[in-house]
Short mmCIF file of C-alpha atoms in Angstrom, two decimals:
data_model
loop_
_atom_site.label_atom_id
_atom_site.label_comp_id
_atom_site.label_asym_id
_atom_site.label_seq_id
_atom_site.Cartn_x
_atom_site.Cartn_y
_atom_site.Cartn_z
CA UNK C 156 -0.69 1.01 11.17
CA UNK C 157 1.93 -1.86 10.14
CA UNK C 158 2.14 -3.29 6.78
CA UNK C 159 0.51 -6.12 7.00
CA UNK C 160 -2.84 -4.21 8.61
CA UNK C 161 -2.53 -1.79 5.61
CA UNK C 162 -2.24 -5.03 3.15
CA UNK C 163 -5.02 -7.13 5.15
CA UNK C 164 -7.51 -3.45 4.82
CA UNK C 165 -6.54 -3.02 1.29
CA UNK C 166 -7.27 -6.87 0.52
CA UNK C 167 -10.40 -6.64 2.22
CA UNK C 168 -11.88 -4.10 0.42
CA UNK C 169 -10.77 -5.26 -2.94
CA UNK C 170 -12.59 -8.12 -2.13
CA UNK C 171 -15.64 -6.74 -1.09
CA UNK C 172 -15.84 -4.65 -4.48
CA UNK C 173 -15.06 -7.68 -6.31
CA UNK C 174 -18.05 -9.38 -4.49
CA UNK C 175 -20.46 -6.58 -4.80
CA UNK C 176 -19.49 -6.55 -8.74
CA UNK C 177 -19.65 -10.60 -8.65
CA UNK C 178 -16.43 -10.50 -10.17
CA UNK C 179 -13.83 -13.82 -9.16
CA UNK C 180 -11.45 -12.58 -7.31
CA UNK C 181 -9.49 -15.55 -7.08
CA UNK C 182 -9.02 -15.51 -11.05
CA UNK C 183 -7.77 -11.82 -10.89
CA UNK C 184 -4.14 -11.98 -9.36
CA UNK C 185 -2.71 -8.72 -10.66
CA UNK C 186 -5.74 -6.60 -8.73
CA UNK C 187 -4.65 -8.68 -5.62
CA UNK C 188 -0.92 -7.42 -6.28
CA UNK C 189 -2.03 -4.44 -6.68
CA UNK C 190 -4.16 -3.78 -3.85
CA UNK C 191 -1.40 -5.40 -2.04
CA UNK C 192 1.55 -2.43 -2.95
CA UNK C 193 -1.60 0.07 -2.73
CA UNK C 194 -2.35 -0.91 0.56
CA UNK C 195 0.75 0.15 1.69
CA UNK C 196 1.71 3.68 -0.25
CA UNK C 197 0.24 5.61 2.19
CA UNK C 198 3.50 4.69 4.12
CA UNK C 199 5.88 5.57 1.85
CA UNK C 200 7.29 8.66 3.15
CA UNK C 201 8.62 6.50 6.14
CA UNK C 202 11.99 5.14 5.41
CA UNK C 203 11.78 2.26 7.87
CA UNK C 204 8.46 0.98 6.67
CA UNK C 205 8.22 -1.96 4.42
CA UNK C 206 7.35 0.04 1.17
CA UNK C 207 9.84 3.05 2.70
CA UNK C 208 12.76 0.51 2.59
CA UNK C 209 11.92 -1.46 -0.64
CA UNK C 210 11.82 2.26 -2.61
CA UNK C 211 14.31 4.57 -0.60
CA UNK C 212 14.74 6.45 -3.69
CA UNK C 213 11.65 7.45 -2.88
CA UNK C 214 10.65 7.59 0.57
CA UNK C 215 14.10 9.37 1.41
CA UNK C 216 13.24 12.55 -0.16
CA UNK C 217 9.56 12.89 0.81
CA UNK C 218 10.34 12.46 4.58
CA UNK C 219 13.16 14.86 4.28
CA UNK C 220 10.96 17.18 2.89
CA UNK C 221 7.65 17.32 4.34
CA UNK C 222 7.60 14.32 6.57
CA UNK C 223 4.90 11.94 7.52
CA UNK C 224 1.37 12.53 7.18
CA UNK C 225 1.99 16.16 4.93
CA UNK C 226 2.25 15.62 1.82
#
């Protein structure tokens, strides 16, 4: 998947939760952030994905080590 399908998946079910809970989701801007950056973890052992480039500190050893889709 790309980033922004991660992101878009990750946004939609943060608001479906919120609208199951009745929660405003609109009000509650860090949760969207953070679904946001969560969405797109699962990627970071890629160096040339969004989250691999913004944190190659971090990505750069996991893919050297046990690659995508291992750890």
């Amino acid at each position: 998947m790309t980033a922004p399908t991660h992101i878009t998946f990750s946004l939609l079910t943060t608001a479906t939760v919120f609208s199951l809970t009745g929660s405003p989701l609109h009000r509650d801007f860090p949760a969207v952030l953070c679904a946001a950056v969560g969405g797109l973890l699962p990627d970071i052992d890629l160096t040339e994905t969004a989250i691999g480039r913004a944190l190659p500190f971090v990505s750069d050893p996991i893919e050297r080590t046990w690659g995508h889709r291992t750890i």
